[in-house]
C-alpha cells in the first residue's frame, strides 16, 4: 500500500496525502524497531515483520520475535503525541482513538494463540504495545496490566534480555506461521482509487523527482540535477511503477505507454516489457518487480514531501 500511495504522490496526485503520511509514520516506526532489535540483541533473533494471517478472519501483526520460551507480539505506534489509556479508551492528544491499540494487540494475540493451538504448538504468546516515537508521552499505561507498554527508552534493555529460541523449534513455528501467511485483503486500488488521466505522465528523475528529462546517447539526463540513468534502468523502473498502480501487478501496455509519454521510443518499451514482464494475455503484462520503498522514501524526504 505504501508503494502505491508513494507512486501516486510522485505523479502529483495528492488526494491521499494524509493517508500517505500516516503510512510512512507507521513504516518508519516499524523499521526503527527492527534496527534496534538488530543493534541490541545479544544473539541473532528470529524476527517476522508485517505478518498477515487468515483463520477465518484476517489479522495483521507488525512484528513478532521468537524467544526461548515465548512468541512476542509487538503492536508498534509511531505517535508524536501525549497518549493516555484509562483501561477502556485510548487517547491521542485528548482525542479518542477509534482503534484502541491495546485492543488491537489483545485481538491479534488471541487469534495467533488459537492458530498455534490448532497446530498443536503450546507456547506463550506475549503482547507488547511499543510507542516508539522519542517524543511520545504516555499516562496511565499501568491500567493495561495484561500488556507490556514499551517506550523508545525501554526498547534496548528489553531486546537485550531476549534469548533466542532453539533453532529446530523456531523452524517448526516459522514453518507453521508461513502456512497461514497471506496477502492482506485490503487493496489500496479499491480504497484509494485514481484516474490515470489525472496523474502526471513521463519518467521522473530518481534523484530529485524532476520531470525535466532529456536524452543523451543511451541515457536519460535530468536537466534539473544532471543525474544520468540508462534507458533500460529507467524503463524497468517505469514498469515497476506502472505495475504498482494496478491489481496483482498486472497492467495494460497502453497504460505503460501513457506513463512513458514518448520519452523513450515505443520499440524500446515493447522490447523491455517482454524482457522484464510475463504476458498474461494480449496487451496485459504482469511485473514481479517492485519499487524499493527505501529509495522512494529518500526521494520523498529530499523533495520536502
GROMACS .gro file of C-alpha atoms in nm:
model
  305
    1UNK     CA    1   0.000   0.000   0.000
    2UNK     CA    2   0.286   0.238   0.080
    3UNK     CA    3   0.441   0.179  -0.264
    4UNK     CA    4   0.106   0.256  -0.425
    5UNK     CA    5   0.048   0.587  -0.245
    6UNK     CA    6   0.409   0.696  -0.294
    7UNK     CA    7   0.374   0.628  -0.666
    8UNK     CA    8   0.063   0.847  -0.682
    9UNK     CA    9   0.242   1.114  -0.479
   10UNK     CA   10   0.532   1.136  -0.723
   11UNK     CA   11   0.280   1.158  -1.007
   12UNK     CA   12   0.139   1.474  -0.842
   13UNK     CA   13  -0.175   1.304  -0.716
   14UNK     CA   14  -0.212   1.441  -0.361
   15UNK     CA   15  -0.569   1.345  -0.275
   16UNK     CA   16  -0.447   1.089  -0.021
   17UNK     CA   17  -0.171   1.296   0.137
   18UNK     CA   18  -0.283   1.239   0.498
   19UNK     CA   19  -0.314   0.863   0.445
   20UNK     CA   20   0.035   0.859   0.294
   21UNK     CA   21   0.182   1.049   0.590
   22UNK     CA   22   0.023   0.801   0.834
   23UNK     CA   23   0.154   0.501   0.641
   24UNK     CA   24   0.505   0.647   0.628
   25UNK     CA   25   0.500   0.715   1.003
   26UNK     CA   26   0.393   0.355   1.067
   27UNK     CA   27   0.656   0.212   0.834
   28UNK     CA   28   0.933   0.424   0.984
   29UNK     CA   29   0.832   0.320   1.336
   30UNK     CA   30   0.845  -0.050   1.249
   31UNK     CA   31   1.174  -0.009   1.063
   32UNK     CA   32   1.326   0.172   1.363
   33UNK     CA   33   1.214  -0.106   1.598
   34UNK     CA   34   1.379  -0.368   1.378
   35UNK     CA   35   1.700  -0.165   1.363
   36UNK     CA   36   1.704  -0.153   1.744
   37UNK     CA   37   1.638  -0.527   1.762
   38UNK     CA   38   1.939  -0.591   1.538
   39UNK     CA   39   2.153  -0.346   1.734
   40UNK     CA   40   2.083  -0.460   2.089
   41UNK     CA   41   2.016  -0.834   2.066
   42UNK     CA   42   2.286  -1.049   2.226
   43UNK     CA   43   2.234  -1.322   1.967
   44UNK     CA   44   2.050  -1.339   1.637
   45UNK     CA   45   1.675  -1.348   1.696
   46UNK     CA   46   1.406  -1.498   1.473
   47UNK     CA   47   1.202  -1.193   1.373
   48UNK     CA   48   0.897  -1.162   1.147
   49UNK     CA   49   0.794  -0.825   1.007
   50UNK     CA   50   0.443  -0.743   0.881
   51UNK     CA   51   0.270  -1.077   0.924
   52UNK     CA   52  -0.086  -1.119   0.794
   53UNK     CA   53  -0.269  -1.447   0.853
   54UNK     CA   54  -0.616  -1.589   0.797
   55UNK     CA   55  -0.801  -1.828   1.028
   56UNK     CA   56  -1.145  -1.716   0.918
   57UNK     CA   57  -1.060  -1.354   0.995
   58UNK     CA   58  -0.768  -1.159   0.854
   59UNK     CA   59  -0.522  -1.034   1.116
   60UNK     CA   60  -0.208  -0.823   1.075
   61UNK     CA   61   0.081  -0.811   1.323
   62UNK     CA   62   0.357  -0.550   1.294
   63UNK     CA   63   0.649  -0.751   1.435
   64UNK     CA   64   0.697  -1.087   1.609
   65UNK     CA   65   1.008  -1.221   1.780
   66UNK     CA   66   1.058  -1.586   1.878
   67UNK     CA   67   1.238  -1.619   2.211
   68UNK     CA   68   1.343  -1.904   2.438
   69UNK     CA   69   1.003  -1.962   2.594
   70UNK     CA   70   0.759  -1.739   2.408
   71UNK     CA   71   0.641  -1.571   2.092
   72UNK     CA   72   0.647  -1.195   2.143
   73UNK     CA   73   0.393  -0.984   1.955
   74UNK     CA   74   0.460  -0.612   1.901
   75UNK     CA   75   0.198  -0.355   1.803
   76UNK     CA   76   0.408  -0.052   1.706
   77UNK     CA   77   0.278   0.305   1.708
   78UNK     CA   78   0.486   0.599   1.594
   79UNK     CA   79   0.281   0.861   1.778
   80UNK     CA   80   0.434   1.206   1.828
   81UNK     CA   81   0.176   1.287   2.094
   82UNK     CA   82   0.059   1.284   2.453
   83UNK     CA   83  -0.117   0.950   2.494
   84UNK     CA   84  -0.321   0.800   2.774
   85UNK     CA   85  -0.535   0.499   2.847
   86UNK     CA   86  -0.797   0.454   3.118
   87UNK     CA   87  -0.833   0.082   3.059
   88UNK     CA   88  -1.123   0.132   2.817
   89UNK     CA   89  -1.033   0.412   2.577
   90UNK     CA   90  -0.702   0.525   2.431
   91UNK     CA   91  -0.647   0.896   2.374
   92UNK     CA   92  -0.406   1.068   2.137
   93UNK     CA   93  -0.365   1.439   2.221
   94UNK     CA   94  -0.700   1.425   2.404
   95UNK     CA   95  -0.878   1.264   2.105
   96UNK     CA   96  -1.018   0.913   2.146
   97UNK     CA   97  -0.854   0.670   1.901
   98UNK     CA   98  -1.116   0.464   1.716
   99UNK     CA   99  -0.895   0.153   1.703
  100UNK     CA  100  -0.757   0.122   2.055
  101UNK     CA  101  -0.402  -0.017   2.008
  102UNK     CA  102  -0.429  -0.220   2.329
  103UNK     CA  103  -0.744  -0.383   2.193
  104UNK     CA  104  -0.570  -0.444   1.860
  105UNK     CA  105  -0.285  -0.611   2.042
  106UNK     CA  106  -0.515  -0.832   2.252
  107UNK     CA  107  -0.713  -0.940   1.947
  108UNK     CA  108  -0.402  -1.028   1.745
  109UNK     CA  109  -0.256  -1.219   2.041
  110UNK     CA  110  -0.576  -1.420   2.093
  111UNK     CA  111  -0.606  -1.513   1.726
  112UNK     CA  112  -0.239  -1.605   1.700
  113UNK     CA  113  -0.269  -1.824   2.011
  114UNK     CA  114  -0.567  -2.002   1.852
  115UNK     CA  115  -0.368  -2.060   1.534
  116UNK     CA  116  -0.079  -2.217   1.723
  117UNK     CA  117  -0.307  -2.432   1.941
  118UNK     CA  118  -0.478  -2.557   1.626
  119UNK     CA  119  -0.138  -2.682   1.509
  120UNK     CA  120  -0.052  -2.839   1.845
  121UNK     CA  121   0.202  -2.572   1.941
  122UNK     CA  122   0.175  -2.476   2.308
  123UNK     CA  123   0.377  -2.162   2.360
  124UNK     CA  124   0.305  -1.839   2.542
  125UNK     CA  125   0.215  -1.551   2.312
  126UNK     CA  126   0.321  -1.231   2.486
  127UNK     CA  127   0.177  -0.895   2.369
  128UNK     CA  128   0.359  -0.560   2.376
  129UNK     CA  129   0.249  -0.212   2.274
  130UNK     CA  130   0.550  -0.015   2.150
  131UNK     CA  131   0.527   0.365   2.149
  132UNK     CA  132   0.842   0.423   1.953
  133UNK     CA  133   0.844   0.795   1.880
  134UNK     CA  134   1.108   0.960   2.105
  135UNK     CA  135   0.869   1.248   2.183
  136UNK     CA  136   0.571   1.034   2.274
  137UNK     CA  137   0.449   1.057   2.633
  138UNK     CA  138   0.219   0.802   2.795
  139UNK     CA  139  -0.006   0.832   3.101
  140UNK     CA  140  -0.188   0.559   3.291
  141UNK     CA  141  -0.040   0.269   3.094
  142UNK     CA  142  -0.036   0.066   3.418
  143UNK     CA  143  -0.413   0.022   3.383
  144UNK     CA  144  -0.343  -0.203   3.083
  145UNK     CA  145  -0.161  -0.452   3.304
  146UNK     CA  146  -0.207  -0.752   3.073
  147UNK     CA  147   0.004  -0.584   2.803
  148UNK     CA  148   0.359  -0.457   2.836
  149UNK     CA  149   0.397  -0.094   2.722
  150UNK     CA  150   0.742  -0.011   2.582
  151UNK     CA  151   0.855   0.344   2.524
  152UNK     CA  152   1.151   0.426   2.299
  153UNK     CA  153   1.385   0.437   2.601
  154UNK     CA  154   1.276   0.087   2.713
  155UNK     CA  155   1.345  -0.095   2.387
  156UNK     CA  156   1.726  -0.152   2.411
  157UNK     CA  157   1.703  -0.318   2.755
  158UNK     CA  158   1.401  -0.522   2.651
  159UNK     CA  159   1.572  -0.653   2.337
  160UNK     CA  160   1.898  -0.724   2.521
  161UNK     CA  161   1.717  -0.950   2.768
  162UNK     CA  162   1.559  -1.167   2.498
  163UNK     CA  163   1.714  -1.510   2.448
  164UNK     CA  164   1.671  -1.683   2.110
  165UNK     CA  165   1.457  -1.991   2.065
  166UNK     CA  166   1.620  -2.327   2.000
  167UNK     CA  167   1.667  -2.343   1.617
  168UNK     CA  168   1.464  -2.658   1.545
  169UNK     CA  169   1.168  -2.535   1.749
  170UNK     CA  170   1.192  -2.194   1.583
  171UNK     CA  171   1.197  -2.355   1.237
  172UNK     CA  172   0.884  -2.556   1.319
  173UNK     CA  173   0.695  -2.248   1.438
  174UNK     CA  174   0.812  -2.038   1.143
  175UNK     CA  175   0.702  -2.313   0.903
  176UNK     CA  176   0.358  -2.317   1.067
  177UNK     CA  177   0.327  -1.939   1.052
  178UNK     CA  178   0.425  -1.936   0.684
  179UNK     CA  179   0.150  -2.192   0.611
  180UNK     CA  180  -0.113  -1.942   0.727
  181UNK     CA  181   0.055  -1.630   0.589
  182UNK     CA  182  -0.148  -1.447   0.326
  183UNK     CA  183  -0.172  -1.123   0.134
  184UNK     CA  184  -0.371  -0.851   0.303
  185UNK     CA  185  -0.725  -0.834   0.161
  186UNK     CA  186  -0.724  -0.455   0.196
  187UNK     CA  187  -0.614  -0.347  -0.151
  188UNK     CA  188  -0.522   0.020  -0.197
  189UNK     CA  189  -0.656   0.018  -0.553
  190UNK     CA  190  -1.014  -0.004  -0.422
  191UNK     CA  191  -0.961   0.200  -0.104
  192UNK     CA  192  -0.778   0.483  -0.282
  193UNK     CA  193  -0.887   0.490  -0.649
  194UNK     CA  194  -0.740   0.726  -0.908
  195UNK     CA  195  -0.790   0.830  -1.270
  196UNK     CA  196  -0.483   0.756  -1.482
  197UNK     CA  197  -0.552   1.061  -1.697
  198UNK     CA  198  -0.527   1.286  -1.392
  199UNK     CA  199  -0.174   1.190  -1.291
  200UNK     CA  200   0.144   1.334  -1.443
  201UNK     CA  201   0.289   1.123  -1.726
  202UNK     CA  202   0.658   1.094  -1.803
  203UNK     CA  203   0.971   0.945  -1.648
  204UNK     CA  204   1.090   1.137  -1.345
  205UNK     CA  205   1.445   1.168  -1.211
  206UNK     CA  206   1.519   0.906  -0.942
  207UNK     CA  207   1.738   1.155  -0.757
  208UNK     CA  208   1.534   1.477  -0.745
  209UNK     CA  209   1.192   1.379  -0.888
  210UNK     CA  210   1.201   1.631  -1.175
  211UNK     CA  211   1.019   1.553  -1.500
  212UNK     CA  212   1.261   1.772  -1.697
  213UNK     CA  213   1.436   1.481  -1.865
  214UNK     CA  214   1.648   1.485  -2.179
  215UNK     CA  215   1.817   1.203  -2.372
  216UNK     CA  216   2.190   1.179  -2.438
  217UNK     CA  217   2.322   0.868  -2.613
  218UNK     CA  218   2.164   0.575  -2.423
  219UNK     CA  219   2.096   0.769  -2.107
  220UNK     CA  220   1.817   0.983  -1.968
  221UNK     CA  221   1.962   1.302  -1.823
  222UNK     CA  222   1.786   1.517  -1.566
  223UNK     CA  223   1.802   1.881  -1.669
  224UNK     CA  224   1.749   1.984  -1.308
  225UNK     CA  225   2.027   1.794  -1.125
  226UNK     CA  226   2.223   1.633  -1.414
  227UNK     CA  227   2.156   1.281  -1.285
  228UNK     CA  228   2.207   1.022  -1.561
  229UNK     CA  229   2.022   0.692  -1.588
  230UNK     CA  230   2.049   0.425  -1.857
  231UNK     CA  231   1.734   0.386  -2.067
  232UNK     CA  232   1.692   0.021  -1.970
  233UNK     CA  233   1.714   0.107  -1.600
  234UNK     CA  234   1.464   0.393  -1.637
  235UNK     CA  235   1.215   0.174  -1.826
  236UNK     CA  236   1.249  -0.107  -1.572
  237UNK     CA  237   1.172   0.148  -1.300
  238UNK     CA  238   0.874   0.277  -1.503
  239UNK     CA  239   0.739  -0.078  -1.544
  240UNK     CA  240   0.761  -0.142  -1.169
  241UNK     CA  241   0.586   0.189  -1.107
  242UNK     CA  242   0.308   0.116  -1.356
  243UNK     CA  243   0.252  -0.234  -1.215
  244UNK     CA  244   0.226  -0.093  -0.863
  245UNK     CA  245  -0.076   0.112  -0.970
  246UNK     CA  246  -0.284  -0.191  -1.071
  247UNK     CA  247  -0.424  -0.501  -0.902
  248UNK     CA  248  -0.195  -0.805  -0.891
  249UNK     CA  249   0.085  -0.601  -1.052
  250UNK     CA  250  -0.093  -0.652  -1.387
  251UNK     CA  251  -0.114  -0.363  -1.632
  252UNK     CA  252  -0.204  -0.289  -1.993
  253UNK     CA  253   0.074  -0.186  -2.226
  254UNK     CA  254  -0.124   0.120  -2.332
  255UNK     CA  255  -0.107   0.245  -1.971
  256UNK     CA  256   0.269   0.197  -1.966
  257UNK     CA  257   0.298   0.389  -2.293
  258UNK     CA  258   0.085   0.666  -2.144
  259UNK     CA  259   0.317   0.694  -1.842
  260UNK     CA  260   0.622   0.688  -2.069
  261UNK     CA  261   0.487   0.994  -2.252
  262UNK     CA  262   0.713   0.934  -2.556
  263UNK     CA  263   1.028   0.994  -2.353
  264UNK     CA  264   1.163   0.656  -2.461
  265UNK     CA  265   1.083   0.510  -2.802
  266UNK     CA  266   0.784   0.274  -2.824
  267UNK     CA  267   1.003  -0.001  -2.968
  268UNK     CA  268   1.227   0.011  -2.659
  269UNK     CA  269   0.920  -0.002  -2.434
  270UNK     CA  270   0.786  -0.306  -2.622
  271UNK     CA  271   1.122  -0.486  -2.611
  272UNK     CA  272   1.183  -0.429  -2.239
  273UNK     CA  273   0.823  -0.508  -2.142
  274UNK     CA  274   0.865  -0.854  -2.297
  275UNK     CA  275   1.203  -0.889  -2.128
  276UNK     CA  276   1.101  -0.794  -1.774
  277UNK     CA  277   0.734  -0.899  -1.761
  278UNK     CA  278   0.515  -1.202  -1.807
  279UNK     CA  279   0.244  -1.165  -2.072
  280UNK     CA  280  -0.089  -1.269  -1.918
  281UNK     CA  281  -0.297  -1.218  -2.230
  282UNK     CA  282  -0.292  -0.990  -2.531
  283UNK     CA  283  -0.198  -0.642  -2.419
  284UNK     CA  284  -0.174  -0.737  -2.049
  285UNK     CA  285   0.151  -0.790  -1.859
  286UNK     CA  286   0.250  -0.876  -1.504
  287UNK     CA  287   0.562  -0.749  -1.332
  288UNK     CA  288   0.713  -0.915  -1.025
  289UNK     CA  289   0.947  -0.625  -0.952
  290UNK     CA  290   0.855  -0.358  -0.700
  291UNK     CA  291   0.989  -0.015  -0.622
  292UNK     CA  292   1.237  -0.004  -0.336
  293UNK     CA  293   1.048   0.166  -0.053
  294UNK     CA  294   1.374   0.292   0.097
  295UNK     CA  295   1.467   0.463  -0.232
  296UNK     CA  296   1.119   0.611  -0.268
  297UNK     CA  297   1.131   0.747   0.086
  298UNK     CA  298   1.471   0.907   0.025
  299UNK     CA  299   1.320   1.090  -0.271
  300UNK     CA  300   1.010   1.177  -0.068
  301UNK     CA  301   1.217   1.344   0.204
  302UNK     CA  302   1.455   1.502  -0.048
  303UNK     CA  303   1.165   1.671  -0.224
  304UNK     CA  304   1.038   1.805   0.107
  305UNK     CA  305   0.717   1.596   0.088
   0.00000   0.00000   0.00000
